[in-house]
XYZ file of C-alpha atoms in Angstrom:
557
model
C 18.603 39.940 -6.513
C 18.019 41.928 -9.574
C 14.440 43.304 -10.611
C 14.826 40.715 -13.833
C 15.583 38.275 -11.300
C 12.724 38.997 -8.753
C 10.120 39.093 -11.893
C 11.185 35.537 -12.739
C 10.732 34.179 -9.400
C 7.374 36.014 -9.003
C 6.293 33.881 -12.076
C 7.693 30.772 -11.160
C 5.887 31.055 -7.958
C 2.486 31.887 -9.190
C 2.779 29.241 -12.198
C 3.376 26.620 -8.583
C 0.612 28.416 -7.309
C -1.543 27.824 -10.121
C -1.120 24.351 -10.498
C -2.253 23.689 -7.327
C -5.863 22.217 -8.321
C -6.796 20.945 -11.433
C -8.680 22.676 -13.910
C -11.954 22.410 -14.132
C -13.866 23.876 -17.473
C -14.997 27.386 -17.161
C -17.998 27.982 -15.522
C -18.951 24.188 -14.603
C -18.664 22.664 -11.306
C -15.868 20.185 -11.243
C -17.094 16.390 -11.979
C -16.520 13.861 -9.475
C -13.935 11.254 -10.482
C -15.583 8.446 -7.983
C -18.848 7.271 -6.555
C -19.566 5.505 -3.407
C -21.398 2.275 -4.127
C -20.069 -0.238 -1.131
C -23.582 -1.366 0.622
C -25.087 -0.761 -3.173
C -22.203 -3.043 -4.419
C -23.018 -5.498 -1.752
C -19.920 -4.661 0.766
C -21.705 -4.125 4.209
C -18.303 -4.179 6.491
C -17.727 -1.790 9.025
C -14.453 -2.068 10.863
C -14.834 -2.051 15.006
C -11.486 -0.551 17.190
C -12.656 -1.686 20.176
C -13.109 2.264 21.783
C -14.759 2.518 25.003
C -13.040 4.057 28.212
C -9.353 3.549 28.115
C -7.097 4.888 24.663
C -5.134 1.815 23.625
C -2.997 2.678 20.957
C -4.155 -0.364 18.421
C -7.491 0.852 18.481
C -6.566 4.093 16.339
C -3.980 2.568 13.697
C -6.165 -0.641 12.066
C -8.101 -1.063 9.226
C -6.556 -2.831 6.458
C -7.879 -5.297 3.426
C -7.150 -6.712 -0.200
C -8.570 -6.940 -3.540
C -7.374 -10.706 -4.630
C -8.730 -12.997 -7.163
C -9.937 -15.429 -4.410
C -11.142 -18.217 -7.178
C -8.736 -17.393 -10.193
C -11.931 -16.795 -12.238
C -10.763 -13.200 -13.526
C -12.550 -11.144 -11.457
C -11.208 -9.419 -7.682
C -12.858 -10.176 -4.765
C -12.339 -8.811 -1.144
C -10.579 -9.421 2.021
C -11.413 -7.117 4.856
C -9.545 -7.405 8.059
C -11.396 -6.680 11.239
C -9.696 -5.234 14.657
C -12.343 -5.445 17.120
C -12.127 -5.024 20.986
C -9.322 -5.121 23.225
C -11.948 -5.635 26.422
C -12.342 -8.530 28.086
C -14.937 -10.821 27.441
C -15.423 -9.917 23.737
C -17.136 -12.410 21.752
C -15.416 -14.222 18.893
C -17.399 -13.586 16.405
C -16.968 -9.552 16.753
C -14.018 -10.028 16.070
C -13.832 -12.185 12.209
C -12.610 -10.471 9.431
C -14.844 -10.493 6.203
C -14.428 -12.664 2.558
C -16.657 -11.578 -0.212
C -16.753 -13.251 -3.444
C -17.207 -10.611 -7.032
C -20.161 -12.153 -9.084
C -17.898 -10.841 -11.984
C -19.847 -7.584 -12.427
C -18.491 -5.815 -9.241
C -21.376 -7.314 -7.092
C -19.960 -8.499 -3.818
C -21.736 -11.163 -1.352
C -20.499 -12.610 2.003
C -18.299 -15.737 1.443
C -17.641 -15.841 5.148
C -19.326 -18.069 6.832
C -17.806 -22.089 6.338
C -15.112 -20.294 4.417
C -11.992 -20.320 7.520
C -10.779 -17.205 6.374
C -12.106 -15.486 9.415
C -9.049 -15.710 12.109
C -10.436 -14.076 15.188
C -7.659 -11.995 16.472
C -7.050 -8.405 17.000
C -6.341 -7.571 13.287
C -4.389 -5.311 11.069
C -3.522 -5.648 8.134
C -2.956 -8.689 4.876
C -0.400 -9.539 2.241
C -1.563 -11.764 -0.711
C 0.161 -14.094 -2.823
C 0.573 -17.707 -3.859
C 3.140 -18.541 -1.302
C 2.847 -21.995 -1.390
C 3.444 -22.286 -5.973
C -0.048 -24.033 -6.003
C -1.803 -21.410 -8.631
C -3.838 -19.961 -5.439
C -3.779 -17.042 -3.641
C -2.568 -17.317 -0.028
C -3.493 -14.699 2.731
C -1.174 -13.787 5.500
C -3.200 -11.799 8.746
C -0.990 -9.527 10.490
C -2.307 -9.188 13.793
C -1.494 -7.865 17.375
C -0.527 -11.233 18.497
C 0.501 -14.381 16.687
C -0.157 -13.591 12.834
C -2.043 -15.981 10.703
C -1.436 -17.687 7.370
C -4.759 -18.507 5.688
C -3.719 -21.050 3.088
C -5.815 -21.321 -0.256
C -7.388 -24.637 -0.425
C -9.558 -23.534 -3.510
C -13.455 -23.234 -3.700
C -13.488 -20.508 -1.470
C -11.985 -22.511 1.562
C -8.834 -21.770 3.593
C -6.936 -23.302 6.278
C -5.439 -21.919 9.384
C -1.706 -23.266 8.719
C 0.068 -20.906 10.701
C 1.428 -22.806 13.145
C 2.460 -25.643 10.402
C 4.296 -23.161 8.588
C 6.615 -21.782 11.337
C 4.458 -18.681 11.598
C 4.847 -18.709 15.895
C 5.995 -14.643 16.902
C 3.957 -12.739 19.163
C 3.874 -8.974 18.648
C 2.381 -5.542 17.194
C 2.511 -6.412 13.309
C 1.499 -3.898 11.142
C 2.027 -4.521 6.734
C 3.772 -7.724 5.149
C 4.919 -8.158 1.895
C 5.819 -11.670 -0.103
C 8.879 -11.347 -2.131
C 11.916 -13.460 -3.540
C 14.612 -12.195 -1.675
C 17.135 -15.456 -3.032
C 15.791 -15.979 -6.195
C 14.876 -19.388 -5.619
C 11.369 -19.102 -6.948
C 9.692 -19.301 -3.794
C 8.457 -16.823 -2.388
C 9.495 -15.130 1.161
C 8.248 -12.570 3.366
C 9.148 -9.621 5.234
C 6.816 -8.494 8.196
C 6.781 -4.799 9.790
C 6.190 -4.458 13.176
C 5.405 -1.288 15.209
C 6.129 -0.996 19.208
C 6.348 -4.126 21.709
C 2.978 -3.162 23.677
C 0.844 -4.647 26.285
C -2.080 -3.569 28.766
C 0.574 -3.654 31.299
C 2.327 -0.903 29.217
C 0.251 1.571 28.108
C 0.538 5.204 29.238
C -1.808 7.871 30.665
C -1.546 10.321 27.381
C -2.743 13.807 27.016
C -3.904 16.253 24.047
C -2.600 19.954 23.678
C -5.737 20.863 26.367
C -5.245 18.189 28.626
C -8.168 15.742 27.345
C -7.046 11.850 27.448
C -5.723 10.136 23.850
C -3.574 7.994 21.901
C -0.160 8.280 22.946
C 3.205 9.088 20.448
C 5.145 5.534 19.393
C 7.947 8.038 21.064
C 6.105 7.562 24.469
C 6.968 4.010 24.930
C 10.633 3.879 24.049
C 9.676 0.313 23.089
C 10.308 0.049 18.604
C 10.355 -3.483 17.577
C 12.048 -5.350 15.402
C 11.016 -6.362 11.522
C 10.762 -10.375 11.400
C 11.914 -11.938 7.525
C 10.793 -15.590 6.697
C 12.370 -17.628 4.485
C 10.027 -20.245 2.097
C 11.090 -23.871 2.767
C 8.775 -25.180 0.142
C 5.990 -27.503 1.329
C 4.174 -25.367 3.113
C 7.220 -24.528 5.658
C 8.893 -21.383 6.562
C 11.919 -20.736 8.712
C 12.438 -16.930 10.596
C 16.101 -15.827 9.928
C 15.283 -12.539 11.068
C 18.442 -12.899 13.460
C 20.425 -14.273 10.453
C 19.365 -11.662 7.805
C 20.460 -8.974 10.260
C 16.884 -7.317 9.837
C 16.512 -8.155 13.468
C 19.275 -6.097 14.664
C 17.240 -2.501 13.904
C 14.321 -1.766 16.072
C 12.042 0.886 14.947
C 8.830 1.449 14.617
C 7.156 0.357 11.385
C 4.324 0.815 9.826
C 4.432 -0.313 5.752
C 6.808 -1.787 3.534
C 7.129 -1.978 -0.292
C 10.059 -4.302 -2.133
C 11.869 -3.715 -4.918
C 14.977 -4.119 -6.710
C 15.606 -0.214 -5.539
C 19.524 -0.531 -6.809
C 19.378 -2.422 -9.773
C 21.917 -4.824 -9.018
C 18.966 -7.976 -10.031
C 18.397 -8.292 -6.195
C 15.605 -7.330 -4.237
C 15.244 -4.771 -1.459
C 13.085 -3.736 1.010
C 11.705 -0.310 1.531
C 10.397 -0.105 5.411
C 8.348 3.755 6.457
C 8.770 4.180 10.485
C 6.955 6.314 12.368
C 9.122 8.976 13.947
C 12.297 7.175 13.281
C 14.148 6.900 9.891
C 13.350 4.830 7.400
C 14.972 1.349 6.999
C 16.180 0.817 3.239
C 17.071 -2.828 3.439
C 19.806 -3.890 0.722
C 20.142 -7.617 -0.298
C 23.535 -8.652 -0.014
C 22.779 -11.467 -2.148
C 23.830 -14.308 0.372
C 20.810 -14.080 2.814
C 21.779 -10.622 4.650
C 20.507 -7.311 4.379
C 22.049 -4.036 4.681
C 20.075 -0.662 6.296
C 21.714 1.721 4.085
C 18.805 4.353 4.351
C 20.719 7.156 5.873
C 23.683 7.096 3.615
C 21.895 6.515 0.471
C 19.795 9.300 1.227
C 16.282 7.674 2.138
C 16.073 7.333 5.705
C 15.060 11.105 6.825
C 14.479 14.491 4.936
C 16.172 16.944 2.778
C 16.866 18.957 6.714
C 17.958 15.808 8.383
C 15.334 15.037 9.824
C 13.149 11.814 10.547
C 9.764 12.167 9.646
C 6.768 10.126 11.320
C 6.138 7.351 8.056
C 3.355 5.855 7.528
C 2.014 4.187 4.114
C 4.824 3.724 1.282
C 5.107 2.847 -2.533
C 7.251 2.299 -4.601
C 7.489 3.065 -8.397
C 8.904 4.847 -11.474
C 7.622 8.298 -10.576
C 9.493 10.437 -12.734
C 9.927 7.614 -16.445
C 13.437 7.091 -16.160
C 12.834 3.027 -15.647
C 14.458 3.137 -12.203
C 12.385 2.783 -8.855
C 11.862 5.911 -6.799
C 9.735 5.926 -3.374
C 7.073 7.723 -1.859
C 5.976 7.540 1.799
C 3.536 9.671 2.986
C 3.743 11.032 6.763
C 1.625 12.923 9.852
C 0.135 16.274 9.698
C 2.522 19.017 9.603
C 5.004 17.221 7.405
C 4.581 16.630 3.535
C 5.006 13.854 2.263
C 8.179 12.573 0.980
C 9.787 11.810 -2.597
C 12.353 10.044 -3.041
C 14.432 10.481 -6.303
C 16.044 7.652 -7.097
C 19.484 9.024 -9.171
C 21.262 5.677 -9.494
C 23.946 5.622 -6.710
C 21.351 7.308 -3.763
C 18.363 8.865 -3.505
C 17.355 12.401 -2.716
C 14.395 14.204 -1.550
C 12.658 15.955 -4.125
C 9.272 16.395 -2.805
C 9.101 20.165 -4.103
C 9.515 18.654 -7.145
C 5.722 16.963 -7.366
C 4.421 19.920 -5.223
C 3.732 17.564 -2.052
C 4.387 20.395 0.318
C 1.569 22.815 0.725
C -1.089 19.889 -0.966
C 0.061 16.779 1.659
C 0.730 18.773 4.811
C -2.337 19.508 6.452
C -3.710 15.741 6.980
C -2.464 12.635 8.597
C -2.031 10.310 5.283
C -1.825 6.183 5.734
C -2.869 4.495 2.867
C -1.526 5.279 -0.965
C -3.058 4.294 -4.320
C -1.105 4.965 -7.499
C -1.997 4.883 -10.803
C -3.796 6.176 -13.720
C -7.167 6.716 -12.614
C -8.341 9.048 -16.209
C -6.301 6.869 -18.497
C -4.057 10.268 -19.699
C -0.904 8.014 -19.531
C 0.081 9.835 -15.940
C 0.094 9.197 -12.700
C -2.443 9.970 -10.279
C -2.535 9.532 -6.434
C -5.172 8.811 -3.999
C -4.161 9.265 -0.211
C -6.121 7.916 2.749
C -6.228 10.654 5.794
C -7.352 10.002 8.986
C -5.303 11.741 12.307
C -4.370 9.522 15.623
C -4.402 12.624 17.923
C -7.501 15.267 18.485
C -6.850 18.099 16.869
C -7.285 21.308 18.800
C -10.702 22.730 17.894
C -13.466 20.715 19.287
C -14.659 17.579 17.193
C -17.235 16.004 19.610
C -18.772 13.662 16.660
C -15.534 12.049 14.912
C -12.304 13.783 16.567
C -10.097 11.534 14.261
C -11.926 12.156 10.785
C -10.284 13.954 7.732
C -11.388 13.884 3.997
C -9.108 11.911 1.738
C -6.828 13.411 -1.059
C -6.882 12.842 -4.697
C -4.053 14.024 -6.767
C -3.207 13.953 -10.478
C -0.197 14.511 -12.061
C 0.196 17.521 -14.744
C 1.707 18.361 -17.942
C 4.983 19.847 -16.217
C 5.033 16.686 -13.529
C 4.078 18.501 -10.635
C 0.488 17.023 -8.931
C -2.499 19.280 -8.266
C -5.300 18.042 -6.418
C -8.361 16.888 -8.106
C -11.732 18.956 -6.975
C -14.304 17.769 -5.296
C -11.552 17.080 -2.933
C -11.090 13.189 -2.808
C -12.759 12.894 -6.309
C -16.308 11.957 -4.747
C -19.204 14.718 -5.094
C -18.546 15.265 -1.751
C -15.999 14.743 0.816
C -15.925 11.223 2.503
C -14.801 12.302 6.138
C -13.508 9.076 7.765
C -10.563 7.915 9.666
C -8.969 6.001 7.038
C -6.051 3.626 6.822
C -5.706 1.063 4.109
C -7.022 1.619 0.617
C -6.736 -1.100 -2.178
C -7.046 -0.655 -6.043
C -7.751 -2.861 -8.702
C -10.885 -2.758 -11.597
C -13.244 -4.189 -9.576
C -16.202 -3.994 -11.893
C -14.086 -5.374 -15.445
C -14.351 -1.872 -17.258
C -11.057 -1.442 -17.495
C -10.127 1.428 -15.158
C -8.991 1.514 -11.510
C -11.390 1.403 -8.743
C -10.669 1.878 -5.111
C -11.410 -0.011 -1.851
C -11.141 2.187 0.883
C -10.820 1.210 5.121
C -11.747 2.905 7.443
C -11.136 2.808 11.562
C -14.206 2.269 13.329
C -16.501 2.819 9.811
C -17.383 1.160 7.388
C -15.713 0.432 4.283
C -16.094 2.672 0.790
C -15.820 1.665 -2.449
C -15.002 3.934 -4.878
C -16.229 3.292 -8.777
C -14.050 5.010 -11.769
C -16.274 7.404 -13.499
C -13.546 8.839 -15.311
C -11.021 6.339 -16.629
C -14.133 6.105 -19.754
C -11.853 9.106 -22.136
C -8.892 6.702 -22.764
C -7.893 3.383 -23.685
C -5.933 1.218 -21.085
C -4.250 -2.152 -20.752
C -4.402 -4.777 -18.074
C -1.534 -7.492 -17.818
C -1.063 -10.525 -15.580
C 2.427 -11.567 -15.488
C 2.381 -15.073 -13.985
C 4.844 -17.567 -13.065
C 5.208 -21.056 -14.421
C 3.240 -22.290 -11.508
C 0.167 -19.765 -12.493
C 0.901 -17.456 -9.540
C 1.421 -14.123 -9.787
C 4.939 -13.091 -10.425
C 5.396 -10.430 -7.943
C 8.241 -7.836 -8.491
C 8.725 -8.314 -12.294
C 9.738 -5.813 -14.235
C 7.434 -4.965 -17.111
C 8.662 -2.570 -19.446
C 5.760 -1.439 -21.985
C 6.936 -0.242 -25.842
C 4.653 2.809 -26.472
C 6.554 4.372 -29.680
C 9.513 5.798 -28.733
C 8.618 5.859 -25.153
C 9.594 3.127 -22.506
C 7.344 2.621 -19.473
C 8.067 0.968 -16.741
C 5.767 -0.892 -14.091
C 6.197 -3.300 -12.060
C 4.399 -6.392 -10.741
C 3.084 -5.013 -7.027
C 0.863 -6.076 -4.671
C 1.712 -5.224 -0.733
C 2.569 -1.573 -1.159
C 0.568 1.514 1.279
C -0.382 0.672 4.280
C -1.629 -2.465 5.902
C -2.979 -3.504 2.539
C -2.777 -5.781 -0.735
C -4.085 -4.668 -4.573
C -4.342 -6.435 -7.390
C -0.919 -7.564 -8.819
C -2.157 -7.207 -12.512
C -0.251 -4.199 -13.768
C -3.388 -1.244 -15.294
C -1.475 1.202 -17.818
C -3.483 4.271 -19.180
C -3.008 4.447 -22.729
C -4.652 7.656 -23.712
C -5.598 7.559 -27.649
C -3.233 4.935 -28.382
C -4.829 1.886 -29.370
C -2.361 -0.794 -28.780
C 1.327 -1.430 -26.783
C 3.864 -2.743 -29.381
C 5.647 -4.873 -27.026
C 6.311 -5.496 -23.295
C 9.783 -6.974 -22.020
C 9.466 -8.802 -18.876
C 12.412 -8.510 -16.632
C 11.703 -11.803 -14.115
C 12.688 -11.968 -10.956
C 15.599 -14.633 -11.372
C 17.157 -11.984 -13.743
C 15.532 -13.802 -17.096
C 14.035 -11.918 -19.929
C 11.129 -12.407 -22.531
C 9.534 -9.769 -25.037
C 5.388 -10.352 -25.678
C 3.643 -8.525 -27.580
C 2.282 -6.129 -29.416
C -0.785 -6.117 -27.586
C -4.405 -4.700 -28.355
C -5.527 -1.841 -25.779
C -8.693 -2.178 -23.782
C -7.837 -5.937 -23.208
C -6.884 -7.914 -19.992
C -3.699 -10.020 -21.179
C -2.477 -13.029 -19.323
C 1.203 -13.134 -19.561
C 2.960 -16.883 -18.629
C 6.324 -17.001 -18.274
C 7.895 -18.892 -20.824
C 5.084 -18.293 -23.814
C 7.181 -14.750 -24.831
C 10.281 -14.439 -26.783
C 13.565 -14.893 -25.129
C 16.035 -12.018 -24.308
């Protein structure tokens, strides 16, 4: 290489370098992006694995939850799932997952108790959605065991109607997502599942220094297979796992995210395994599916190679209005983008500077969106490891700070500083994080689980220097239409979002799509690309305004 040529690397690589963090004024301490307010805010849940003696390997890979509009009054309230013990004689009630209910000002209080929302099983993860076209929002449990559907019976009440519905596998499930895979406006649902484990099965597992832990999913030689339900109507759903052909792939998975990821008006699913490659699920469009993740480019790395997947999204990462994905993946490997570039995808991860930032933590949970309303991205990743590391951790062996990462001018992310965005480092073992405006100001909050601790939420103190827009894009029926295409007018600029709620790991967020809007003070129009392929134009709209969003109230297209 020439010295001209050396001199421009040199200052491409210390521009990289320099965008590593964000910056922070001169001569002030960075401010903290979020504060901790759970037990303040009234959330008093603290997730229980079950750890005594013996390492079973559900105990280090719960802790999931929601932010859903439980009573369709506006505001989100909170679903936390609870694990709790694998030993023998464990009471029930240890064991219930957790319903609060938002005052409407962010102020959570237990809606438990007479509520039958607390299904006590060994639990993971939930999905949310009106999955039964009655205006309320469903819950489905994923559990290790049978799962559960809570159905909605409004006023805060749900019924157990899993068996009713067809809901009868036994298993390791991990995330779930609802989505209309036929376009017959009801909406289905595709399960993950991880290993097929028992007692009986478990393995005698060692650390680097010969100390016992959680074993690899690589130990058991035992990946399991996805399960996809089709809706019935009337409260019914039939498995055609065997018929869809997403039976016929074992692997193990850990979360999903749907999308119409070839735009062909069909939707896909998007499936992270751990240590395997990644299933990318095409629709067929006559009830099959396709794994066409290794030849469209999505299934392992830019080397080849299969990387240990954990939480994934999936979104419009770099504004060209097609959907790209992002899964995030075990210590020792960054995470990984996938570019979406129309006919495959390809790993561009250097491109957002994942390497170096996403490497040294074990990363579950993803949030994305823009938390400082500057009209990019930002992303907030949940660490938490499910091995010891070497150096001796006698208090919390598993715990890691979280990562919070903003996107720059160039498109590259730096991390934010304090690291996480709190004023100081929440160490935890975290899994599933949810985000949604929890307190009605307009920006995004975030709902953080942890494994064996208790659960964080995290207030926006820095979405205030912008403007922002919230829209609920709702069906006919008044639920939310999940997987529309929303494409905002912003000047010259398109942006596109779409209508999302199971994405990450093991969790659900609210489906109403948040856009920073920076100084601009209104959108001039949103086109709604529906699910069934139909199209209406609303708009313009006013910034700093929730807008609800009905299908057939817009302009046809």
């Amino acid at each position: 290489m020439s010295a001209r040529g050396l001199l421009l690397a040199l200052v491409v690589l210390l521009a990289a370098c320099g965008e590593a963090q964000a910056p922070a004024p001169a001569g002030a301490a960075p401010a903290p992006w979020f504060v901790e307010s759970a037990v303040e805010r009234g959330l008093d849940f603290r997730h229980q694995n079950g750890h005594a003696e013996d390492y079973w390997m559900p105990e280090i890979l719960g802790g999931g939850g929601a932010l859903f509009d439980l009573e369709q009054d506006g505001d989100l309230d909170a679903y936390l799932v609870q694990s709790g013990s694998l030993q023998e004689g464990t009471p029930p009630e240890a064991l219930a997952n957790r319903l609060y209910a938002n005052d409407g000002t962010g102020h959570f209080h237990d809606a438990t108790r007479g509520s039958g929302a607390e299904d006590p099983r060994y639990g993971m993860g939930v999905a949310c959605a009106d999955a039964d076209g009655d205006a309320d929002t469903d819950l489905f449990v994923t559990n290790l065991g049978r799962n559960t559907w809570l159905r909605n019976e409004g006023a805060g009440r749900f019924t157990d109607a899993s068996e009713s519905a067809g809901f009868l596998a036994e298993g390791w499930s991990t995330s779930a997502a609802f989505f209309d895979y036929d376009k017959d406006g009801a909406l289905d649902l595709f399960v993950v599942r991880y290993v097929e484990w028992s007692k009986g099965s478990e393995l005698p597992c060692m650390d680097s220094v010969g100390r016992r832990d959680y074993c690899s999913p690589k130990s058991y030689r035992a990946p399991a297979r996805s399960l996809l339900y089709h809706n019935e109507g009337a409260g019914r759903f039939a498995d055609v796992s065997a018929a869809s052909a997403v039976f016929a792939e074992p692997s193990t998975g850990l979360g999903v995210a749907t999308g119409d990821f070839d735009a062909d008006g069909w939707l896909d699913v998007f499936v992270a395994n751990d240590g395997h490659p990644n299933h990318q699920w095409r629709n067929l469009q006559d009830g099959r599916f396709e794994n066409v993740a290794i030849k469209s480019g999505s299934g392992v790395d830019a080397q080849g190679v299969p990387k240990a997947g954990m939480g994934v999204l999936a979104a419009d990462l770099d504004g060209d209005l097609d959907l790209d994905v992002l899964v995030c993946n075990l210590h020792g490997e960054s995470d990984s983008y996938y570019r979406n570039e129309g006919a495959f995808f390809a790993d561009r991860t250097p491109l957002l500077a994942l390497g170096s930032l996403s490497k040294p933590f074990t990363r579950f949970g993803l949030a994305l969106g823009d938390f400082d309303h500057d009209r990019r991205f930002d992303l907030y990743e949940c660490n938490g490891r499910v091995e010891r590391p070497d150096e001796f951790q006698p208090d919390s062996p598993y715990s890691e700070p979280n990562l919070l990462l903003t996107s720059l001018a160039s498109g590259r992310m730096a991390e934010v500083l304090p690291r996480g965005g709190t004023a100081a480092p929440l160490l935890a073992v975290s899994r599933g994080v949810c985000q949604g405006d929890v307190d009605g100001d307009g920006d995004l909050d975030l709902l953080v689980l942890n494994n064996a601790g208790p659960a964080q939420l995290l207030l926006n103190q820095k979405g205030g220097g912008g403007n922002w827009i919230l829209v609920r894009a709702l069906e006919k029926s008044g639920g939310d239409a999940l997987n529309a295409i929303l494409e905002f007018e912003l000047g010259e600029q398109r942006v596109r979002r779409d209508v999302n709620a199971s994405f990450g790991y093991l969790s659900s967020h609210d489906p109403r799509v948040h856009l920073g809007l920076g100084a601009l003070t209104r959108v001039d129009g949103v086109g709604i690309t529906w699910v069934d392929g139909t199209r209406e134009r609303f708009g313009p709209l006013e910034a700093n305004h929730v807008h609800v969003l009905r299908r057939g109230s817009g302009t046809a297209q």
